[in-house]
Coordinates of C-alpha atoms and ligand atoms in Angstrom, one line a residue:
M1 CA 171.4 2.4 10.0
K2 CA 170.1 2.3 13.6
L3 CA 166.6 0.8 13.6
S4 CA 166.3 -0.1 17.3
S5 CA 164.2 3.0 18.0
L6 CA 161.6 2.2 15.4
V7 CA 158.2 0.7 16.1
G8 CA 158.9 -2.8 15.0
S9 CA 155.8 -4.7 16.1
T10 CA 153.3 -3.1 13.9
I11 CA 152.6 -3.4 10.2
S12 CA 153.4 0.3 9.6
G13 CA 156.6 -0.2 11.6
L14 CA 157.6 -3.2 9.4
L15 CA 156.8 -1.2 6.2
L16 CA 159.0 1.6 7.5
V17 CA 161.9 -0.8 8.2
L18 CA 161.5 -2.0 4.6
V19 CA 161.5 1.5 3.2
L20 CA 164.5 2.4 5.3
A21 CA 166.4 -0.7 4.3
L22 CA 165.7 0.2 0.6
M23 CA 166.8 3.7 1.1
A24 CA 170.0 2.6 2.9
V25 CA 170.8 0.6 -0.3
E26 CA 169.6 3.1 -2.9
A27 CA 170.2 6.5 -1.3
L28 CA 173.9 6.4 -0.3
P29 CA 174.9 9.9 0.6
P30 CA 176.3 11.7 -2.4
S31 CA 180.1 11.9 -2.5
P32 CA 181.5 15.0 -0.9
A33 CA 183.7 17.5 -2.7
S34 CA 182.0 17.6 -6.1
S35 CA 184.1 20.7 -6.8
E36 CA 187.7 21.4 -6.1
S37 CA 187.0 24.8 -4.6
K38 CA 185.1 23.3 -1.7
S39 CA 186.7 22.4 1.6
A40 CA 186.6 19.1 3.6
L41 CA 183.1 20.0 4.9
S42 CA 180.2 18.3 3.3
V43 CA 179.2 20.2 0.3
S44 CA 176.4 18.3 -1.5
T45 CA 173.3 20.3 -2.0
P46 CA 170.0 19.3 -0.3
V47 CA 168.5 18.4 -3.6
A48 CA 171.3 16.2 -4.6
M49 CA 170.3 14.0 -1.7
A50 CA 166.6 14.3 -2.7
S51 CA 167.3 13.2 -6.2
A52 CA 169.4 10.2 -4.9
A53 CA 166.1 9.1 -3.3
V54 CA 164.0 9.9 -6.3
S55 CA 162.6 6.5 -6.8
D56 CA 161.2 6.6 -3.3
T57 CA 159.8 10.1 -3.4
G58 CA 158.6 10.4 -6.9
L59 CA 159.9 14.0 -7.1
E60 CA 160.8 13.4 -10.7
N61 CA 161.0 17.0 -11.8
E62 CA 163.6 18.0 -9.2
S63 CA 167.1 18.2 -10.6
D64 CA 170.3 18.3 -8.6
N65 CA 170.2 22.0 -9.0
T66 CA 166.7 22.7 -7.8
P67 CA 166.9 25.0 -4.8
I68 CA 164.9 24.7 -1.6
R69 CA 161.9 26.9 -2.3
G70 CA 160.0 27.1 0.9
A71 CA 157.7 28.9 3.3
N72 CA 157.6 28.7 7.0
I73 CA 154.6 27.2 8.7
G74 CA 155.2 29.7 11.6
G75 CA 152.7 30.8 14.2
V76 CA 150.9 27.5 14.3
F77 CA 152.6 25.1 16.7
L78 CA 154.3 28.1 18.4
I79 CA 152.1 31.1 18.4
E80 CA 153.3 34.6 17.7
P81 CA 151.2 37.7 18.4
F82 CA 152.1 39.3 15.0
I83 CA 151.1 36.3 12.9
K84 CA 147.7 35.8 14.6
P85 CA 146.8 38.9 16.7
S86 CA 143.3 37.7 17.2
L87 CA 144.5 35.1 19.7
F88 CA 145.7 37.9 21.9
D89 CA 143.0 40.4 21.3
Q90 CA 140.7 38.7 23.9
F91 CA 143.0 40.1 26.6
L92 CA 143.1 43.7 25.5
S93 CA 140.7 45.0 28.2
R94 CA 143.1 43.9 30.9
D95 CA 145.7 46.1 32.6
K96 CA 148.7 46.5 30.3
A97 CA 150.9 44.5 32.7
D98 CA 148.5 41.5 32.6
I99 CA 148.2 41.2 28.8
P100 CA 149.9 38.0 27.5
V101 CA 152.7 38.7 25.1
D102 CA 153.8 35.1 24.1
E103 CA 152.6 31.5 24.2
W104 CA 153.9 31.1 27.8
T105 CA 151.8 34.0 29.2
F106 CA 148.9 33.2 26.8
S107 CA 148.7 29.7 28.3
A108 CA 149.2 31.0 31.9
A109 CA 146.4 33.5 31.4
L110 CA 143.9 31.0 30.2
G111 CA 144.9 28.0 32.3
K112 CA 145.7 24.6 30.7
V113 CA 142.2 23.5 29.9
E114 CA 141.0 26.6 28.1
A115 CA 144.5 27.2 26.6
K116 CA 144.3 23.7 25.1
R117 CA 140.8 24.2 23.8
Q118 CA 141.8 27.4 22.0
L119 CA 145.1 26.1 20.7
E120 CA 143.6 22.9 19.4
E121 CA 141.1 24.9 17.4
H122 CA 144.0 27.0 16.2
W123 CA 146.2 24.0 15.2
D124 CA 143.2 22.5 13.5
T125 CA 142.4 25.5 11.3
F126 CA 145.4 27.8 10.8
V127 CA 147.2 25.5 8.4
T128 CA 145.2 23.4 6.0
R129 CA 145.8 21.1 3.1
D130 CA 144.6 23.8 0.9
H131 CA 147.4 26.2 2.0
L132 CA 150.0 23.6 1.2
E133 CA 148.5 22.8 -2.2
T134 CA 148.3 26.5 -3.1
M135 CA 152.0 26.9 -2.2
A136 CA 153.0 23.8 -4.1
E137 CA 151.3 25.2 -7.2
S138 CA 153.4 28.3 -7.0
G139 CA 156.6 26.4 -6.8
V140 CA 157.1 25.7 -3.1
N141 CA 158.9 22.4 -2.7
W142 CA 159.8 22.5 1.0
I143 CA 158.1 23.7 4.2
R144 CA 159.8 24.6 7.5
I145 CA 157.7 23.8 10.6
P146 CA 158.7 25.7 13.8
I147 CA 157.9 23.7 17.0
G148 CA 158.4 24.5 20.7
Y149 CA 160.1 22.0 23.0
W150 CA 156.8 21.7 25.0
A151 CA 155.3 19.6 22.2
F152 CA 157.8 17.0 23.3
N153 CA 158.9 17.6 26.8
L154 CA 156.6 19.5 29.2
T155 CA 156.7 19.7 33.0
D156 CA 153.6 20.2 35.2
D157 CA 154.8 23.5 36.5
E158 CA 155.1 25.1 33.0
P159 CA 151.9 26.7 31.7
Y160 CA 152.3 25.5 28.1
V161 CA 150.1 22.7 26.8
D162 CA 151.1 19.9 24.6
G163 CA 149.0 17.8 22.1
Q164 CA 150.5 19.3 18.9
L165 CA 151.9 16.0 17.5
P166 CA 148.8 14.6 15.8
Y167 CA 148.3 17.9 14.1
I168 CA 152.0 18.1 13.0
Q169 CA 151.7 14.5 11.7
R170 CA 148.6 15.6 9.7
V171 CA 150.8 18.3 8.1
L172 CA 153.4 15.6 7.3
E173 CA 150.7 13.4 5.8
W174 CA 149.5 16.3 3.5
S175 CA 153.1 17.0 2.6
R176 CA 153.7 13.4 1.6
D177 CA 150.6 13.5 -0.6
I178 CA 151.5 16.8 -2.2
G179 CA 155.2 16.0 -2.6
L180 CA 156.5 18.6 -0.3
K181 CA 159.7 18.1 1.7
V182 CA 159.7 19.1 5.4
E183 CA 162.2 20.7 7.7
L184 CA 161.3 20.2 11.4
D185 CA 162.6 23.2 13.3
L186 CA 163.0 23.4 17.1
H187 CA 162.0 27.0 17.6
G188 CA 161.8 27.2 21.3
A189 CA 164.1 25.7 23.9
P190 CA 163.5 25.3 27.7
G191 CA 164.3 28.6 29.4
S192 CA 164.2 30.4 26.0
Q193 CA 167.3 30.6 23.8
N194 CA 166.9 34.2 22.9
G195 CA 164.2 36.0 25.0
Y196 CA 162.1 36.7 21.9
D197 CA 158.3 36.0 21.9
N198 CA 159.1 33.6 19.0
S199 CA 160.9 31.3 21.4
G200 CA 157.6 31.0 23.3
R201 CA 158.8 33.1 26.2
R202 CA 159.7 36.8 26.0
G203 CA 162.1 38.2 28.6
V204 CA 165.5 37.2 30.0
P205 CA 166.8 34.0 28.4
E206 CA 167.7 31.1 30.7
W207 CA 168.5 28.3 28.3
L208 CA 172.2 27.7 28.8
H209 CA 172.1 28.6 32.4
S210 CA 171.3 25.0 33.4
R211 CA 172.2 21.6 32.2
I212 CA 168.7 20.5 32.8
N213 CA 167.5 22.9 30.0
V214 CA 170.1 21.4 27.7
D215 CA 169.1 17.9 28.5
R216 CA 165.5 18.7 27.9
T217 CA 166.4 20.4 24.6
L218 CA 168.3 17.2 23.6
D219 CA 165.3 15.1 24.6
A220 CA 163.0 17.2 22.4
L221 CA 165.5 16.8 19.5
T222 CA 165.6 13.0 20.1
K223 CA 161.9 12.8 19.7
M224 CA 161.9 15.2 16.7
T225 CA 164.6 13.2 15.0
K226 CA 162.6 10.0 15.5
I227 CA 159.7 11.6 13.7
A228 CA 162.2 12.3 10.9
V229 CA 163.1 8.6 10.7
E230 CA 159.5 7.5 10.8
W231 CA 158.7 10.0 8.0
S232 CA 161.9 9.6 6.1
D233 CA 160.2 10.1 2.8
V234 CA 158.8 13.4 3.9
V235 CA 161.1 15.0 6.6
Y236 CA 164.5 15.8 5.0
G237 CA 165.9 18.3 7.5
I238 CA 166.1 18.9 11.3
Q239 CA 167.0 22.4 12.5
I240 CA 168.3 21.7 15.9
L241 CA 167.6 25.2 17.3
N242 CA 166.2 28.5 15.9
E243 CA 168.1 31.7 16.7
P244 CA 170.1 30.9 19.8
S245 CA 171.4 34.4 20.5
R246 CA 175.1 35.2 20.3
W247 CA 174.3 38.3 22.3
K248 CA 173.2 36.2 25.3
W249 CA 175.6 33.2 25.1
E250 CA 179.2 32.6 24.3
V251 CA 179.6 31.3 20.8
K252 CA 181.8 28.5 22.0
D253 CA 179.0 27.3 24.3
I254 CA 176.5 27.4 21.5
F255 CA 178.9 25.5 19.3
A256 CA 179.4 22.9 22.0
F257 CA 175.6 22.3 22.0
Y258 CA 175.6 22.1 18.2
N259 CA 178.3 19.5 18.3
E260 CA 176.5 17.4 21.0
A261 CA 173.3 17.7 19.0
Y262 CA 175.1 16.5 15.9
D263 CA 176.1 13.2 17.6
L264 CA 172.6 12.8 18.9
V265 CA 170.8 13.4 15.6
R266 CA 173.3 11.3 13.6
S267 CA 172.9 8.4 16.1
I268 CA 169.2 8.3 15.1
A269 CA 169.1 9.6 11.5
P270 CA 172.3 9.1 9.6
D271 CA 171.1 11.0 6.5
V272 CA 168.8 13.8 7.5
W273 CA 170.0 17.3 6.8
F274 CA 171.5 18.7 10.0
M275 CA 170.6 22.4 10.0
I276 CA 172.0 25.0 12.4
H277 CA 171.3 28.7 12.8
D278 CA 174.1 31.2 12.5
T279 CA 173.4 32.7 15.9
F280 CA 173.4 36.2 14.2
L281 CA 177.2 36.1 13.7
S282 CA 178.5 37.6 10.5
P283 CA 179.3 35.0 7.8
N284 CA 183.1 35.6 8.3
E285 CA 182.7 34.0 11.7
W286 CA 180.5 31.1 10.8
P287 CA 183.4 28.7 10.6
T288 CA 183.5 28.8 14.4
L289 CA 180.0 27.3 14.4
V290 CA 180.6 24.2 12.3
A291 CA 182.8 21.1 12.7
P292 CA 184.7 19.7 9.7
R293 CA 183.5 16.2 10.6
W294 CA 179.9 17.1 10.0
T295 CA 178.2 15.7 6.9
Q296 CA 174.8 16.6 5.3
A297 CA 174.9 20.0 7.2
L298 CA 173.3 23.3 6.2
M299 CA 173.7 26.8 7.6
D300 CA 170.5 28.7 8.2
T301 CA 170.7 32.5 8.2
H302 CA 167.8 35.0 8.6
I303 CA 167.9 38.2 6.5
Y304 CA 165.7 41.2 7.5
Q305 CA 166.1 44.9 6.8
M306 CA 163.8 46.3 9.4
F307 CA 164.8 45.2 12.9
D308 CA 167.5 47.9 12.9
N309 CA 167.4 51.6 13.4
Y310 CA 169.6 52.5 10.4
M311 CA 167.9 50.2 8.0
V312 CA 164.5 51.7 8.7
T313 CA 165.9 55.0 7.6
M314 CA 166.8 53.7 4.1
N315 CA 164.9 54.5 1.0
E316 CA 163.7 51.9 -1.5
T317 CA 166.7 52.1 -3.8
T318 CA 169.0 51.6 -0.8
H319 CA 167.0 48.6 0.4
I320 CA 167.4 46.9 -2.9
D321 CA 171.1 47.7 -3.1
M322 CA 171.5 46.4 0.4
V323 CA 170.2 42.9 -0.6
A324 CA 173.4 42.1 -2.5
K325 CA 175.6 43.7 0.2
M326 CA 174.1 41.6 3.0
A327 CA 174.3 38.5 0.9
E328 CA 177.9 38.9 -0.3
D329 CA 179.7 37.1 2.5
V330 CA 176.9 34.6 2.8
T331 CA 177.5 33.6 -0.8
K332 CA 181.2 33.3 -0.2
F333 CA 180.6 31.0 2.8
D334 CA 178.1 28.9 0.7
K335 CA 180.7 28.5 -2.0
S336 CA 183.6 27.5 0.2
N337 CA 181.9 25.6 3.1
I338 CA 178.6 24.1 3.8
G339 CA 175.5 25.2 1.9
V340 CA 173.4 28.2 3.2
V341 CA 169.6 28.4 3.3
V342 CA 168.0 31.7 4.1
G343 CA 165.5 30.2 6.5
E344 CA 163.6 33.4 7.1
F345 CA 163.1 36.6 5.1
S346 CA 160.1 38.8 4.1
A347 CA 159.0 41.7 1.9
A348 CA 159.0 44.1 4.9
T349 CA 161.2 47.2 5.0
H350 CA 159.3 48.9 7.9
D351 CA 158.4 47.7 11.4
C352 CA 154.8 49.1 11.4
T353 CA 153.2 45.7 11.4
K354 CA 151.0 45.2 14.5
Y355 CA 153.0 43.4 17.3
I356 CA 156.1 42.8 15.0
N357 CA 158.4 44.2 17.7
G358 CA 156.4 42.4 20.4
L359 CA 152.9 42.9 21.7
G360 CA 152.5 46.3 23.4
R361 CA 155.5 47.8 21.7
G362 CA 155.7 50.6 19.1
S363 CA 157.8 51.1 15.9
R364 CA 161.1 52.5 14.9
W365 CA 159.2 53.9 11.8
E366 CA 157.1 56.2 13.9
G367 CA 159.6 56.6 16.7
T368 CA 157.5 54.9 19.3
L369 CA 159.7 51.9 20.2
E370 CA 160.6 52.6 23.8
G371 CA 164.3 52.4 24.5
V372 CA 165.2 51.9 20.9
A373 CA 163.8 54.7 18.8
D374 CA 162.6 57.9 20.4
H375 CA 162.1 59.8 17.1
P376 CA 160.6 58.8 13.8
L377 CA 163.2 57.0 11.6
C378 CA 161.3 56.4 8.3
P379 CA 162.9 57.9 5.2
F380 CA 160.2 60.5 4.8
A381 CA 159.5 64.0 6.3
T382 CA 156.5 62.6 8.1
C383 CA 156.3 59.0 9.3
S384 CA 153.0 57.2 9.5
C385 CA 152.0 53.5 9.7
T386 CA 149.2 53.9 7.2
G387 CA 148.6 53.5 3.5
D388 CA 151.5 51.7 2.0
Y389 CA 152.8 51.1 5.5
G390 CA 149.5 50.0 7.0
S391 CA 148.0 46.5 7.3
N392 CA 145.4 46.9 4.6
Y393 CA 147.0 45.8 1.3
T394 CA 144.0 47.0 -0.7
E395 CA 145.2 50.5 0.1
Y396 CA 148.7 49.9 -1.3
S397 CA 149.8 52.2 -4.2
E398 CA 150.8 50.6 -7.5
H399 CA 154.3 52.1 -6.8
Y400 CA 154.6 50.3 -3.5
K401 CA 153.4 47.0 -4.9
S402 CA 156.0 47.2 -7.6
F403 CA 158.7 48.1 -5.1
L404 CA 157.7 45.0 -3.1
R405 CA 158.1 42.9 -6.2
S406 CA 161.5 44.4 -7.0
Y407 CA 162.7 43.9 -3.4
I408 CA 161.6 40.2 -3.4
D409 CA 163.1 39.7 -6.9
A410 CA 166.4 41.1 -5.7
Q411 CA 166.4 38.7 -2.8
L412 CA 165.4 35.6 -4.7
A413 CA 168.0 36.4 -7.4
I414 CA 170.5 35.5 -4.8
Y415 CA 168.8 33.1 -2.4
D416 CA 167.3 31.0 -5.2
Q417 CA 170.2 31.2 -7.7
E418 CA 173.3 31.5 -5.6
L419 CA 172.5 29.7 -2.3
A420 CA 170.9 26.4 -1.4
G421 CA 167.5 28.0 -1.2
W422 CA 165.1 29.9 1.0
F423 CA 162.0 29.8 3.3
F424 CA 159.8 32.9 3.2
W425 CA 158.5 33.9 6.7
N426 CA 155.6 33.3 6.8
F427 CA 153.2 31.1 4.8
R428 CA 150.3 33.3 6.0
T429 CA 149.3 35.9 8.5
E430 CA 146.1 37.5 9.7
G431 CA 147.0 41.0 8.7
A432 CA 150.7 41.4 7.9
P433 CA 150.8 41.6 4.0
E434 CA 154.6 41.9 3.6
W435 CA 155.0 38.7 5.7
D436 CA 152.4 36.6 4.0
Y437 CA 153.6 34.3 1.2
I438 CA 150.2 33.1 0.0
L439 CA 148.9 36.7 -0.2
G440 CA 152.1 37.9 -1.9
V441 CA 151.9 35.3 -4.7
E442 CA 148.2 36.0 -5.1
Q443 CA 148.8 39.8 -5.3
G444 CA 151.8 39.4 -7.5
W445 CA 154.7 40.8 -5.4
I446 CA 156.1 37.3 -4.9
P447 CA 156.9 35.4 -8.1
S448 CA 155.8 31.8 -8.8
F449 CA 158.2 29.1 -9.8
P450 CA 157.7 26.0 -11.8
R451 CA 156.1 23.3 -9.7
T452 CA 158.7 20.7 -8.7
A453 CA 156.9 19.1 -5.7
M454 CA 155.2 16.1 -7.2
P455 CA 153.4 13.4 -5.2
K456 CA 153.5 9.7 -6.0
I457 CA 150.3 8.2 -5.0
E458 CA 151.6 4.6 -5.1
E459 CA 154.1 5.4 -2.4
S460 CA 151.6 7.0 -0.2
S461 CA 150.4 4.1 1.8
V462 CA 148.5 6.0 4.4
V463 CA 146.0 7.9 2.3
V464 CA 143.2 5.5 1.6
F465 CA 141.1 5.7 -1.5
D466 CA 138.1 3.5 -2.4
D467 CA 138.7 0.8 -5.0
A468 CA 137.6 2.7 -8.1
Q469 CA 139.8 5.7 -7.1
T470 CA 142.8 3.5 -6.3
T471 CA 142.6 2.0 -9.8
H472 CA 142.5 5.5 -11.3
A473 CA 145.4 6.7 -9.2
T474 CA 147.8 3.8 -9.8
T475 CA 147.1 3.7 -13.6
S476 CA 147.7 7.3 -14.2
N477 CA 151.2 8.7 -14.8
A478 CA 153.1 10.3 -11.9
G479 CA 153.1 14.1 -11.8
E480 CA 150.6 16.7 -12.5
S481 CA 147.7 14.5 -13.5
Q482 CA 147.9 12.6 -10.2
Y483 CA 148.2 15.9 -8.4
Q484 CA 144.9 17.0 -10.0
F485 CA 143.4 13.7 -9.0
I486 CA 144.4 14.2 -5.4
K487 CA 142.9 17.7 -5.4
S488 CA 139.6 16.4 -6.7
T489 CA 139.3 13.8 -4.0
R490 CA 140.6 16.1 -1.3
G491 CA 137.6 15.8 1.0
I492 CA 138.1 12.1 1.4
A493 CA 141.8 12.3 1.8
V494 CA 141.6 15.0 4.4
N495 CA 139.1 13.1 6.6
L496 CA 140.9 9.8 6.3
G497 CA 144.3 11.4 6.6
M498 CA 143.3 13.0 9.9
A499 CA 141.9 9.8 11.3
V500 CA 144.9 7.9 10.2
A501 CA 147.3 10.6 11.5
I502 CA 145.7 10.4 15.0
A503 CA 145.7 6.6 15.0
Y504 CA 149.3 6.6 13.8
S505 CA 150.3 9.0 16.5
M506 CA 149.3 6.5 19.1
L507 CA 151.9 4.1 17.7
L508 CA 154.7 6.6 18.2
P509 CA 157.0 5.9 21.1
F510 CA 156.3 9.1 23.0
Ligands
NAG1 C1 157.8 16.9 -14.9 O1 157.7 15.5 -15.1 C2 156.5 15.1 -15.7 C3 156.5 13.6 -15.7 O2 157.7 13.1 -16.1 C4 156.5 15.7 -17.2 O3 155.3 15.3 -17.8 C5 156.6 17.2 -17.1 O4 156.7 17.7 -18.4 C6 157.8 17.6 -16.3 N1 157.7 19.1 -16.1 C7 158.7 19.8 -16.3 C8 158.5 21.3 -16.0 O5 159.8 19.4 -16.7
NAG2 C1 162.4 15.7 29.4 O1 163.7 15.5 29.3 C2 164.4 15.1 30.5 C3 165.9 15.2 30.2 O2 166.2 14.2 29.3 C4 163.9 13.8 31.0 O3 164.5 13.5 32.2 C5 162.4 13.9 31.1 O4 161.9 12.6 31.5 C6 161.7 14.4 29.9 N1 160.3 14.7 30.2 C7 159.3 14.2 29.4 C8 158.0 14.6 29.8 O5 159.5 13.5 28.4
NAG3 C1 168.3 57.0 -1.5 O1 169.3 57.2 -0.5 C2 170.6 57.2 -1.0 C3 171.6 57.1 0.2 O2 171.2 58.1 1.2 C4 170.7 58.5 -1.8 O3 172.0 58.6 -2.4 C5 169.7 58.4 -2.9 O4 169.7 59.7 -3.7 C6 168.3 58.2 -2.4 N1 167.4 58.0 -3.5 C7 166.2 58.5 -3.6 C8 165.4 58.2 -4.8 O5 165.8 59.3 -2.8
NAG4 C1 140.8 48.1 3.5 O1 140.7 49.1 2.6 C2 139.5 49.1 1.8 C3 139.6 50.3 0.8 O2 139.8 51.5 1.5 C4 138.3 49.1 2.6 O3 137.1 49.0 1.7 C5 138.3 47.9 3.5 O4 137.2 47.9 4.4 C6 139.6 47.9 4.4 N1 139.6 46.7 5.1 C7 139.8 46.6 6.4 C8 139.9 45.3 7.0 O5 140.0 47.6 7.1

């Protein structure tokens, strides 16, 4: 295990070295090929590794078969207009051409000082410890945190601002306390890997056009992987890049990057789950994206039924039938190669949601998406983004709510039971009900699972309690009772956690 990159001269650094040394002894990677049907590729499930480290994490209720049950913490450290439209509404009186559409133009429009002020407030408030606890209570055991490269590697001539890391570390701190595992996900690469607003910069992608962009991507990954090592009891997975587009780049060039990133990540973190996106290829072609020598690898696929003209025309029954059809080859790959995680999916079957196709763009549903749909495509005689298809869930019919539940149940029957697991997109939104995990659980169209994310207070050296509370914590049994205890002392933990997170961030080597 390579420890040279760790902070060794501080107490926390020494503790970390101890923890890592213990893990190196206790958490040997599970043996590959636990079943004859699997190929030479690594086939252990993510939770098998987690349970190997059970004495370190205290996640006692997770068995080898517990899937990843997750939600994305999207729209926080990489903003997206559809997740939090109010960030962009301040610009709506401008000429259309001057309205920001992504984080790049948002930051350019405000300038670095004001952009940083507004974004810090956003990072501070949009994800809270309460959100994570609420999700853990409904069975979430992992979160996926999308991050843009500019949190790690920013140049003066780019409008983006940095400063995200202390806030990300605060989320890691909460996750440690609550017992959640974390996937860090590089969601935006220099030049943009896909041209979508969710890469930070909408427009023509430039990523693989220059080696400098690749080097900067690898630099961001180096720093992200070092965080995974520093937080090895919390960060279990690194997604090296979200949605590099096979429509923009040659698949062989994307694979070459994946392979280079593999060596880099493994040189820093021998055990972390190495997660790649499928580049939107069909599952039959996924073998071209993976190397047989990889271990502890997972394929990430995103399954949506509304970014496509034909799919928007489908009725409810067909949407539900389509779930199994779309997952069929995914399941075959999962069974014969590396495991598959559905890293993004939602309850949406229409594209009415404000800004879902990008700020300033219309919908396929109503036929207003320029260049894509010039007539309404919804499965009804008249198409309108209101009522069941509007943004106000209190106006949803009972019928529609029960459809949402059936559609989610159909998806989870496969992603939860057949695959390595899932991450709902997104943990919350400002006004996009079908994309909002916390709202969906609260309203009943997303089911709850038994809670398997369990904290172990004794192992959590960073959250500081006063003496009386510490005694209480260490004498109670691990599991639910401790969790209740953490909840009741949340105020203290949050404030101290933040102070410690910021202090801790100053020790990190970047
Ligand atoms: C989880 O583990 C705790 C502590 O061992 C135990 O009390 C509890 O019953 C378990 N829960 C489930 C659902 O197995
Ligand atoms: C970004 O990455 C490049 C390529 O590795 C490196 O030369 C540069 O120093 C990095 N910039 C920052 C701010 O870390
Ligand atoms: C849904 O669409 C399918 C395929 O077009 C059709 O066969 C079926 O009758 C439709 N169902 C309803 C309830 O309209
Ligand atoms: C949502 O709809 C309800 C019922 O029609 C209405 O009372 C409420 O004001 C609406 N909320 C918003 C934000 O428009």
